[in-house]
Structures are given as structure tokens and as C-alpha cells.
CSV table of C-alpha atoms and ligand atoms in Angstrom, one decimal:
chain,number,residue,atom,x,y,z
A,1,UNK,CA,84.5,73.7,110.7
A,2,UNK,CA,85.7,77.2,110.3
A,3,UNK,CA,89.1,78.0,111.7
A,4,UNK,CA,89.6,80.2,114.7
A,5,UNK,CA,90.6,83.5,113.2
A,6,UNK,CA,91.8,85.2,116.3
A,7,UNK,CA,95.4,85.4,115.1
A,8,UNK,CA,94.1,87.7,112.2
A,9,UNK,CA,92.8,90.1,114.8
A,10,UNK,CA,95.8,90.2,117.0
A,11,UNK,CA,97.4,93.7,117.0
A,12,UNK,CA,100.8,94.2,115.4
A,13,UNK,CA,103.4,96.8,116.0
A,14,UNK,CA,104.6,98.2,112.6
A,15,UNK,CA,107.6,100.4,113.5
A,16,UNK,CA,106.1,103.0,115.8
A,17,UNK,CA,102.5,102.3,114.8
A,18,UNK,CA,100.1,99.9,116.5
A,19,UNK,CA,97.9,98.2,114.0
A,20,UNK,CA,94.6,96.9,115.3
A,21,UNK,CA,94.7,93.7,113.2
A,22,UNK,CA,96.9,91.8,110.7
A,23,UNK,CA,94.7,92.6,107.7
A,24,UNK,CA,96.0,95.0,105.1
A,25,UNK,CA,94.0,96.6,102.3
A,26,UNK,CA,96.2,96.1,99.2
A,27,UNK,CA,96.8,99.0,96.8
A,28,UNK,CA,94.1,98.8,94.2
A,29,UNK,CA,93.9,100.9,91.0
A,30,UNK,CA,90.3,102.1,90.5
A,31,UNK,CA,90.7,105.1,88.0
A,32,UNK,CA,88.2,107.3,89.8
A,33,UNK,CA,90.2,110.4,90.5
A,34,UNK,CA,88.8,113.8,89.4
A,35,UNK,CA,89.0,114.1,85.6
A,36,UNK,CA,91.4,116.8,84.6
A,37,UNK,CA,93.3,117.2,87.8
A,38,UNK,CA,93.8,113.5,88.9
A,39,UNK,CA,93.0,114.7,92.4
A,40,UNK,CA,91.2,112.5,94.9
A,41,UNK,CA,87.7,113.5,95.6
A,42,UNK,CA,84.8,113.0,98.1
A,43,UNK,CA,83.8,109.7,96.5
A,44,UNK,CA,87.3,108.4,96.9
A,45,UNK,CA,87.2,109.5,100.6
A,46,UNK,CA,84.0,107.6,101.1
A,47,UNK,CA,85.4,104.4,99.5
A,48,UNK,CA,88.5,104.4,101.8
A,49,UNK,CA,86.4,105.4,104.8
A,50,UNK,CA,84.2,102.3,104.2
A,51,UNK,CA,87.3,100.1,104.3
A,52,UNK,CA,89.1,101.7,107.3
A,53,UNK,CA,88.6,98.7,109.6
A,54,UNK,CA,91.7,97.2,108.0
A,55,UNK,CA,94.8,97.3,110.2
A,56,UNK,CA,96.6,99.2,107.5
A,57,UNK,CA,95.3,100.6,104.2
A,58,UNK,CA,97.7,101.1,101.3
A,59,UNK,CA,96.4,103.7,98.8
A,60,UNK,CA,96.0,102.8,95.1
A,61,UNK,CA,99.2,103.5,93.2
A,62,UNK,CA,99.6,107.2,92.8
A,63,UNK,CA,101.9,108.8,90.2
A,64,UNK,CA,104.8,111.0,91.4
A,65,UNK,CA,104.6,113.1,88.2
A,66,UNK,CA,102.7,113.2,85.0
A,67,UNK,CA,105.5,111.3,83.4
A,68,UNK,CA,104.9,108.6,86.0
A,69,UNK,CA,101.3,108.1,84.9
A,70,UNK,CA,100.3,105.1,82.8
A,71,UNK,CA,96.5,104.9,82.9
A,72,UNK,CA,93.9,107.6,82.8
A,73,UNK,CA,92.2,108.9,86.0
A,74,UNK,CA,94.7,107.5,88.5
A,75,UNK,CA,95.4,109.9,91.3
A,76,UNK,CA,98.6,111.9,91.5
A,77,UNK,CA,100.7,113.2,94.4
A,78,UNK,CA,102.6,116.0,92.6
A,79,UNK,CA,100.1,118.9,92.5
A,80,UNK,CA,98.6,121.1,95.2
A,81,UNK,CA,95.1,120.0,94.2
A,82,UNK,CA,96.1,116.4,94.6
A,83,UNK,CA,97.5,117.0,98.1
A,84,UNK,CA,94.2,118.8,99.1
A,85,UNK,CA,92.2,115.8,97.7
A,86,UNK,CA,94.3,113.3,99.6
A,87,UNK,CA,93.8,115.3,102.8
A,88,UNK,CA,90.0,114.4,102.5
A,89,UNK,CA,90.8,110.7,102.1
A,90,UNK,CA,93.2,110.6,105.0
A,91,UNK,CA,90.9,112.5,107.3
A,92,UNK,CA,88.1,110.1,106.5
A,93,UNK,CA,90.3,107.1,107.2
A,94,UNK,CA,91.7,108.6,110.5
A,95,UNK,CA,88.2,109.5,111.6
A,96,UNK,CA,87.3,105.8,111.4
A,97,UNK,CA,90.4,104.8,113.3
A,98,UNK,CA,92.4,103.5,110.2
A,99,UNK,CA,96.0,104.0,109.2
A,100,UNK,CA,96.9,104.7,105.6
A,101,UNK,CA,100.2,104.7,103.6
A,102,UNK,CA,100.4,106.1,100.0
A,103,UNK,CA,101.8,103.9,97.3
A,104,UNK,CA,104.3,106.0,95.2
A,105,UNK,CA,104.3,105.1,91.6
A,106,UNK,CA,106.2,105.7,88.4
A,107,UNK,CA,105.0,103.4,85.6
A,108,UNK,CA,108.1,103.8,83.4
A,109,UNK,CA,107.4,102.2,80.0
A,110,UNK,CA,103.9,101.1,80.8
A,111,UNK,CA,102.3,104.3,79.5
A,112,UNK,CA,100.9,105.9,76.4
A,113,UNK,CA,101.9,109.2,74.6
A,114,UNK,CA,98.5,110.6,75.3
A,115,UNK,CA,99.2,110.6,79.0
A,116,UNK,CA,102.7,112.0,78.8
A,117,UNK,CA,103.9,115.6,79.1
A,118,UNK,CA,103.6,117.2,75.6
A,119,UNK,CA,102.6,113.9,74.1
A,120,UNK,CA,106.2,112.6,74.4
A,121,UNK,CA,107.4,109.0,74.7
A,122,UNK,CA,107.2,107.2,78.1
A,123,UNK,CA,110.6,106.6,79.8
A,124,UNK,CA,112.3,103.3,80.7
A,125,UNK,CA,115.8,101.9,81.5
A,126,UNK,CA,116.0,100.7,77.8
A,127,UNK,CA,114.1,101.6,74.7
A,128,UNK,CA,112.1,98.4,74.3
A,129,UNK,CA,108.3,98.5,74.1
A,130,UNK,CA,106.3,96.2,76.4
A,131,UNK,CA,103.8,93.7,74.9
A,132,UNK,CA,101.2,95.2,77.2
A,133,UNK,CA,98.0,97.3,77.2
A,134,UNK,CA,97.1,100.4,79.1
A,135,UNK,CA,93.8,102.2,79.5
A,136,UNK,CA,93.4,105.7,78.0
A,137,UNK,CA,90.6,108.1,77.2
A,138,UNK,CA,89.4,106.0,74.3
A,139,UNK,CA,89.7,102.6,76.1
A,140,UNK,CA,92.4,99.9,76.0
A,141,UNK,CA,95.5,100.7,73.9
A,142,UNK,CA,98.9,99.2,73.3
A,143,UNK,CA,101.6,101.0,75.4
A,144,UNK,CA,103.9,103.3,73.5
A,145,UNK,CA,107.6,102.8,72.6
A,146,UNK,CA,109.7,104.3,75.4
A,147,UNK,CA,112.9,106.2,75.3
A,148,UNK,CA,115.9,105.1,77.3
A,149,UNK,CA,116.5,107.4,80.3
A,150,UNK,CA,119.7,109.5,80.4
A,151,UNK,CA,121.6,109.8,83.6
A,152,UNK,CA,120.3,113.4,84.1
A,153,UNK,CA,116.7,112.2,83.5
A,154,UNK,CA,117.2,109.5,86.2
A,155,UNK,CA,118.3,112.2,88.6
A,156,UNK,CA,115.2,114.2,87.8
A,157,UNK,CA,113.0,111.2,88.6
A,158,UNK,CA,114.6,110.8,91.9
A,159,UNK,CA,113.8,114.4,92.6
A,160,UNK,CA,110.2,113.8,91.6
A,161,UNK,CA,110.1,110.9,94.2
A,162,UNK,CA,111.4,113.4,96.9
A,163,UNK,CA,108.8,116.0,96.0
A,164,UNK,CA,106.0,113.3,96.0
A,165,UNK,CA,107.2,112.0,99.4
A,166,UNK,CA,107.2,115.6,100.8
A,167,UNK,CA,103.6,116.0,99.4
A,168,UNK,CA,102.6,112.8,101.1
A,169,UNK,CA,103.8,114.2,104.4
A,170,UNK,CA,102.0,117.5,103.9
A,171,UNK,CA,98.8,115.6,103.1
A,172,UNK,CA,99.1,113.7,106.4
A,173,UNK,CA,99.7,110.1,105.3
A,174,UNK,CA,100.9,107.7,108.0
A,175,UNK,CA,103.7,106.5,105.7
A,176,UNK,CA,104.7,105.6,102.1
A,177,UNK,CA,105.0,102.4,100.2
A,178,UNK,CA,107.4,102.5,97.2
A,179,UNK,CA,105.9,100.6,94.3
A,180,UNK,CA,108.8,98.4,93.1
A,181,UNK,CA,106.5,95.7,91.7
A,182,UNK,CA,104.4,94.6,88.7
A,183,UNK,CA,106.7,95.6,85.8
A,184,UNK,CA,106.7,99.4,86.5
A,185,UNK,CA,109.8,101.6,86.5
A,186,UNK,CA,111.7,100.3,89.5
A,187,UNK,CA,111.0,96.7,88.5
A,188,UNK,CA,112.1,97.6,85.0
A,189,UNK,CA,115.5,98.6,86.4
A,190,UNK,CA,115.7,95.5,88.7
A,191,UNK,CA,115.0,92.8,86.0
A,192,UNK,CA,117.1,91.8,83.0
A,193,UNK,CA,114.3,91.5,80.5
A,194,UNK,CA,113.8,95.3,80.7
A,195,UNK,CA,117.2,96.6,81.8
A,196,UNK,CA,119.8,96.4,79.0
A,197,UNK,CA,121.9,99.4,80.1
A,198,UNK,CA,125.6,99.3,79.9
A,199,UNK,CA,126.2,102.2,82.3
A,200,UNK,CA,126.2,102.3,86.1
A,201,UNK,CA,122.5,101.5,86.1
A,202,UNK,CA,122.6,98.2,84.3
A,203,UNK,CA,124.4,94.9,83.9
A,204,UNK,CA,125.6,93.6,87.2
A,205,UNK,CA,123.1,93.1,90.1
A,206,UNK,CA,124.8,95.9,92.0
A,207,UNK,CA,124.2,98.2,89.0
A,208,UNK,CA,120.5,97.1,88.6
A,209,UNK,CA,119.9,97.9,92.3
A,210,UNK,CA,121.4,101.4,91.9
A,211,UNK,CA,118.3,103.3,90.8
A,212,UNK,CA,115.9,101.4,93.1
A,213,UNK,CA,118.2,102.2,96.1
A,214,UNK,CA,118.7,105.8,95.0
A,215,UNK,CA,114.9,106.2,95.2
A,216,UNK,CA,114.8,104.4,98.6
A,217,UNK,CA,117.6,106.6,100.0
A,218,UNK,CA,116.0,109.8,98.6
A,219,UNK,CA,112.7,108.9,100.3
A,220,UNK,CA,114.5,108.1,103.6
A,221,UNK,CA,115.7,111.7,103.5
A,222,UNK,CA,112.0,112.8,103.8
A,223,UNK,CA,110.4,110.1,105.9
A,224,UNK,CA,111.7,108.1,108.9
A,225,UNK,CA,112.5,104.5,108.1
A,226,UNK,CA,109.7,103.2,110.2
A,227,UNK,CA,107.3,104.9,107.9
A,228,UNK,CA,108.7,103.5,104.6
A,229,UNK,CA,107.7,100.2,103.1
A,230,UNK,CA,108.2,98.7,99.6
A,231,UNK,CA,106.2,96.4,97.4
A,232,UNK,CA,108.0,93.7,95.4
A,233,UNK,CA,107.0,91.0,92.9
A,234,UNK,CA,110.0,88.8,92.3
A,235,UNK,CA,108.4,86.4,89.8
A,236,UNK,CA,105.4,88.1,88.4
A,237,UNK,CA,105.0,88.3,84.6
A,238,UNK,CA,102.7,91.4,84.9
A,239,UNK,CA,103.4,94.0,82.3
A,240,UNK,CA,105.7,91.9,80.3
A,241,UNK,CA,108.4,91.8,83.0
A,242,UNK,CA,110.8,88.9,83.8
A,243,UNK,CA,114.2,88.1,85.2
A,244,UNK,CA,116.5,85.2,84.3
A,245,UNK,CA,117.3,84.7,88.0
A,246,UNK,CA,115.0,86.6,90.4
A,247,UNK,CA,116.7,85.2,93.6
A,248,UNK,CA,120.0,86.7,92.4
A,249,UNK,CA,118.5,90.1,92.4
A,250,UNK,CA,115.9,90.0,95.2
A,251,UNK,CA,118.0,88.6,98.0
A,252,UNK,CA,120.7,91.3,97.7
A,253,UNK,CA,118.0,93.9,97.2
A,254,UNK,CA,116.1,92.9,100.4
A,255,UNK,CA,119.4,92.7,102.3
A,256,UNK,CA,120.1,96.3,101.3
A,257,UNK,CA,116.5,97.3,102.3
A,258,UNK,CA,117.0,95.6,105.6
A,259,UNK,CA,120.3,97.4,106.3
A,260,UNK,CA,118.4,100.7,105.8
A,261,UNK,CA,115.7,99.6,108.3
A,262,UNK,CA,112.6,99.8,106.0
A,263,UNK,CA,109.6,98.9,108.1
A,264,UNK,CA,108.1,96.3,105.7
A,265,UNK,CA,108.4,94.4,102.5
A,266,UNK,CA,105.1,93.7,100.8
A,267,UNK,CA,105.5,90.7,98.6
A,268,UNK,CA,103.3,89.6,95.7
A,269,UNK,CA,103.8,85.8,95.8
A,270,UNK,CA,103.5,84.4,92.3
A,271,UNK,CA,101.7,86.1,89.4
A,272,UNK,CA,99.9,89.3,90.3
A,273,UNK,CA,96.2,88.5,90.6
A,274,UNK,CA,96.9,85.1,89.3
A,275,UNK,CA,98.5,81.7,90.2
A,276,UNK,CA,100.6,81.7,93.3
A,277,UNK,CA,102.7,78.8,92.1
A,278,UNK,CA,103.8,80.2,88.7
A,279,UNK,CA,107.5,79.9,89.5
A,280,UNK,CA,109.4,78.6,92.5
A,281,UNK,CA,110.7,81.3,94.9
A,282,UNK,CA,111.8,81.1,98.5
A,283,UNK,CA,109.6,83.7,100.1
A,284,UNK,CA,110.3,82.4,103.6
A,285,UNK,CA,114.0,82.8,103.0
A,286,UNK,CA,113.4,86.3,101.6
A,287,UNK,CA,111.5,87.2,104.8
A,288,UNK,CA,114.3,85.8,106.9
A,289,UNK,CA,116.8,88.1,105.2
A,290,UNK,CA,114.8,91.1,106.2
A,291,UNK,CA,114.7,92.7,109.6
A,292,UNK,CA,111.3,94.4,109.4
A,293,UNK,CA,107.8,93.1,108.8
A,294,UNK,CA,106.6,90.9,105.9
A,295,UNK,CA,103.3,91.6,104.3
A,296,UNK,CA,102.2,88.6,102.2
A,297,UNK,CA,99.9,89.2,99.2
A,298,UNK,CA,98.2,87.4,96.4
A,299,UNK,CA,95.2,85.1,96.4
A,300,UNK,CA,94.9,84.8,100.2
A,301,UNK,CA,91.7,83.3,101.5
A,302,UNK,CA,90.6,83.4,105.1
A,303,UNK,CA,92.0,79.9,105.7
A,304,UNK,CA,95.3,80.5,103.9
A,305,UNK,CA,95.8,83.8,105.8
A,306,UNK,CA,95.2,82.1,109.2
A,307,UNK,CA,97.5,79.2,108.3
A,308,UNK,CA,100.2,81.5,107.1
A,309,UNK,CA,100.2,83.6,110.2
A,310,UNK,CA,100.1,80.5,112.5
A,311,UNK,CA,103.0,79.0,110.7
A,312,UNK,CA,104.8,82.3,111.1
A,313,UNK,CA,105.4,82.8,107.3
A,314,UNK,CA,104.1,86.4,107.4
A,315,UNK,CA,103.3,89.2,109.8
A,316,UNK,CA,100.5,90.8,107.9
A,317,UNK,CA,98.2,89.6,105.0
A,318,UNK,CA,97.2,92.0,102.2
A,319,UNK,CA,93.8,91.4,100.5
A,320,UNK,CA,93.1,93.0,97.1
A,321,UNK,CA,90.0,92.0,95.2
A,322,UNK,CA,88.1,90.9,98.4
A,323,UNK,CA,88.5,94.5,99.6
A,324,UNK,CA,87.0,95.8,96.4
A,325,UNK,CA,83.8,94.0,96.9
A,326,UNK,CA,83.6,93.8,100.7
A,327,UNK,CA,83.9,97.2,102.5
A,328,UNK,CA,83.5,95.2,105.8
A,329,UNK,CA,86.0,92.5,104.8
A,330,UNK,CA,87.5,92.5,108.3
A,331,UNK,CA,84.1,91.8,110.0
A,332,UNK,CA,83.3,89.1,107.4
A,333,UNK,CA,86.6,87.4,108.1
A,334,UNK,CA,85.9,87.6,111.8
A,335,UNK,CA,82.5,85.9,111.4
A,336,UNK,CA,83.5,83.6,108.5
A,337,UNK,CA,80.7,85.2,106.6
A,338,UNK,CA,80.3,84.8,102.8
A,339,UNK,CA,82.0,87.4,100.7
A,340,UNK,CA,80.4,89.5,97.9
A,341,UNK,CA,82.0,88.5,94.6
A,342,UNK,CA,84.0,91.3,92.9
A,343,UNK,CA,82.6,92.6,89.5
A,344,UNK,CA,85.5,93.0,87.1
A,345,UNK,CA,83.6,95.4,84.8
A,346,UNK,CA,83.6,98.1,87.4
A,347,UNK,CA,87.2,97.8,88.6
A,348,UNK,CA,88.6,100.6,86.4
A,349,UNK,CA,86.8,103.9,86.0
A,350,UNK,CA,83.2,105.0,86.5
A,351,UNK,CA,81.5,106.3,89.6
A,352,UNK,CA,79.9,104.9,92.8
A,353,UNK,CA,78.6,101.8,91.1
A,354,UNK,CA,80.9,98.9,91.8
A,355,UNK,CA,82.9,101.2,94.1
A,356,UNK,CA,81.1,102.4,97.1
A,357,UNK,CA,77.8,100.5,96.7
A,358,UNK,CA,79.0,97.0,97.6
A,359,UNK,CA,76.9,96.0,100.7
A,360,UNK,CA,78.2,95.5,104.2
A,361,UNK,CA,76.6,92.8,106.3
A,362,UNK,CA,73.4,93.7,108.1
A,363,UNK,CA,73.7,94.1,111.8
B,401,8OZ,C1,95.7,97.2,87.5
B,401,8OZ,C2,95.5,98.1,86.6
B,401,8OZ,C3,96.3,99.2,86.5
B,401,8OZ,C4,97.4,99.3,87.3
B,401,8OZ,C5,99.6,97.3,89.6
B,401,8OZ,C6,99.1,99.7,89.7
B,401,8OZ,O1,99.4,96.2,89.1
B,401,8OZ,C7,98.8,98.5,89.2
B,401,8OZ,C8,97.6,98.3,88.3
B,401,8OZ,C9,96.7,97.3,88.4
B,401,8OZ,O2,100.4,97.5,90.5
């Protein structure tokens, strides 16, 4: 017996936006921006257009500055050419009745000198290199040793977030998602494996929340709170990140986000793209301490999504890999149709193959 999926297709009011269903397209790095400018292009617009039946689309992570880039050919949101490119994507999504937020990204230490301004070192809260790989012009490479940010450099990054948020508005996005997950810059400040600072940005939980909340507050100066969400991954080991007591950081963080009225928290439950049960964490409790919507992510199947919504453990469900290989995932979930399997070899880089050529159901 297949379960009745109607709950997945009930509308949801996200702030001042009416979403047509509870299905979210998760942010997915695909490394197919225009070479040289990192601007989105017509092929990217076609890809997002194909997937616009999701209630909400979240763009692939998009660097707020060249310094914020960690992999080759990911799109930016800091140049005029990039804004123009995103306009094409947004127009294609809106034409198909979809809604799209942009995910604002700074990778921090997960980068390589070849991607950095003037071939310099990537930046991080503290000068410790991640045991992690990135993808550059020549293929996979170890990430480079970062330098520890000065207080002035931290302020400059907050200004870059503001400029990126303004660009996102000019491009016509419906909102922004702050990428605070997966071991990138904001997560590096939150967690004690990567934040060894002894100034106002490190040490106590209050200090570790300082930079993340400065970014949130700066973006709230540009966008109304009902158009700002954030992605979190309390226990993921992605990109060599860890914290000795995630609940001690994430409950106060989410309470602060709730006080500011952010529209959603988007939570990667467990290890990003991996086991959901890697470490215990009270996601239901986290949701209860937040006033806005809760988007659940990681390894959701049709059945688990339906069950989670029925048991009121989430408001929306974000699907990642299934959206790579099923442009019509929404229709397939409706019909309980089989899904195309995703092809890992074409996830990152390349052209239309493995990107816009996954088949939709006939009829
Ligand atoms: C896969 C490859 C490169 C980047 C993330 C932005 O994990 C990413 C990412 C995923 O959040």
C-alpha cells in the first residue's frame, strides 16, 4: 500500500508567501555557472525551470565574494554579470509558478589558494587547515591552510553579505537563505573544533554566536524578516567540522533567530547526505524553540516525509539528490511513481548531461 500523500500537497504559508506544497528543493551545488564570470546562464535557468513545481526552491550555494568561493564554477552574487544571470533563472522559475530563495555562502577555510583573490590564503576563525578536499580547475585538491580573520576583516565580510543581499534583491529573488551549515564559515565560528579565538568572536557560546548573528542582523537590514531563512547542521561532520556539545550552541542560536523573527530554519538532520542517526540531537525540541517554520532535510523518502508531516515534526521537507535526478519529483511523489536514480559522476561540473536531461514521466 502506498500512503496517501495529500499532506505533502497541502499549501503552506511561509511568512507572507503562499507555497503550493510542502516540498522544497534543497540547495544543490552543481558547478555549472559560466566559466570565467561565475554568472548563472541559460542552462542553469532551464534546470531550475524544470524543477519549479516544488513549493519552494532554494538555489545552489552562491558565494557572496570571491573570497567566499571554495570550488570552481559555483555561481556568485557579487558582480553585475552574476545579478543579470540570476535574473534569467528567477524569471524562468516565476514563469512556471515557482518561488526561489538564494542561498548566500561564504566557505571560510574550505577553499584553495587558486580560487582566492591574488592567490592568497582562505580565511577562517582560526588558522587550522581542514582535513578536506575541494574541487579546482585541475580536479580534487586538498584545501589550503587558512589565515585567522582580524576584527576588521570580519567587518568586511559582514559588508560583503550586505552587498550580496542587496544584489539578491535587485535580481528579484523571493528571499534569502543564510548558509550556516556544513562546515563553512558561519559553522566554523559556531563550533569549537574550528573556533579557537580568544577575542569577542570565540570562547563562550555567546561569543561564538557573535559573527553568525552579525551576519543575520546585517541581512535583516536589507530584507524583511519573513524573507530570511537559515540552514543549520548541528551534528554534521561535513568538511571536518565538529562541536563538543552541539545542543549548547544550537538551542541558544535558534532562540536568537526566533527573537529576530526569521521565517524558517532549514535543518540537516544527521550527517549531510549520509546517515540521519550519526549522533543524537533533539530536532523536535529545536523546532519548538523556534517561532517560524521548520524545513527538515536529509535522506527523506516519500514515506518518511509523509510520516514526519503527519506527526507534526516539520512544516516542509527539503529533498536534495532526488531533485537532481527527477525534474518532476513533485508529480512522482504525488503518484508514488518510481524515481530516476541520481548519477554521482555528473553532480559537479559539465553541461546538460546529468543536469537537464533526466527524464520526466510521460503523460
Ligand atoms: C557539495 C559539494 C560542494 C559544496 C554544501 C555547498 O555541502 C555545499 C556543497 C556540497 O553545503
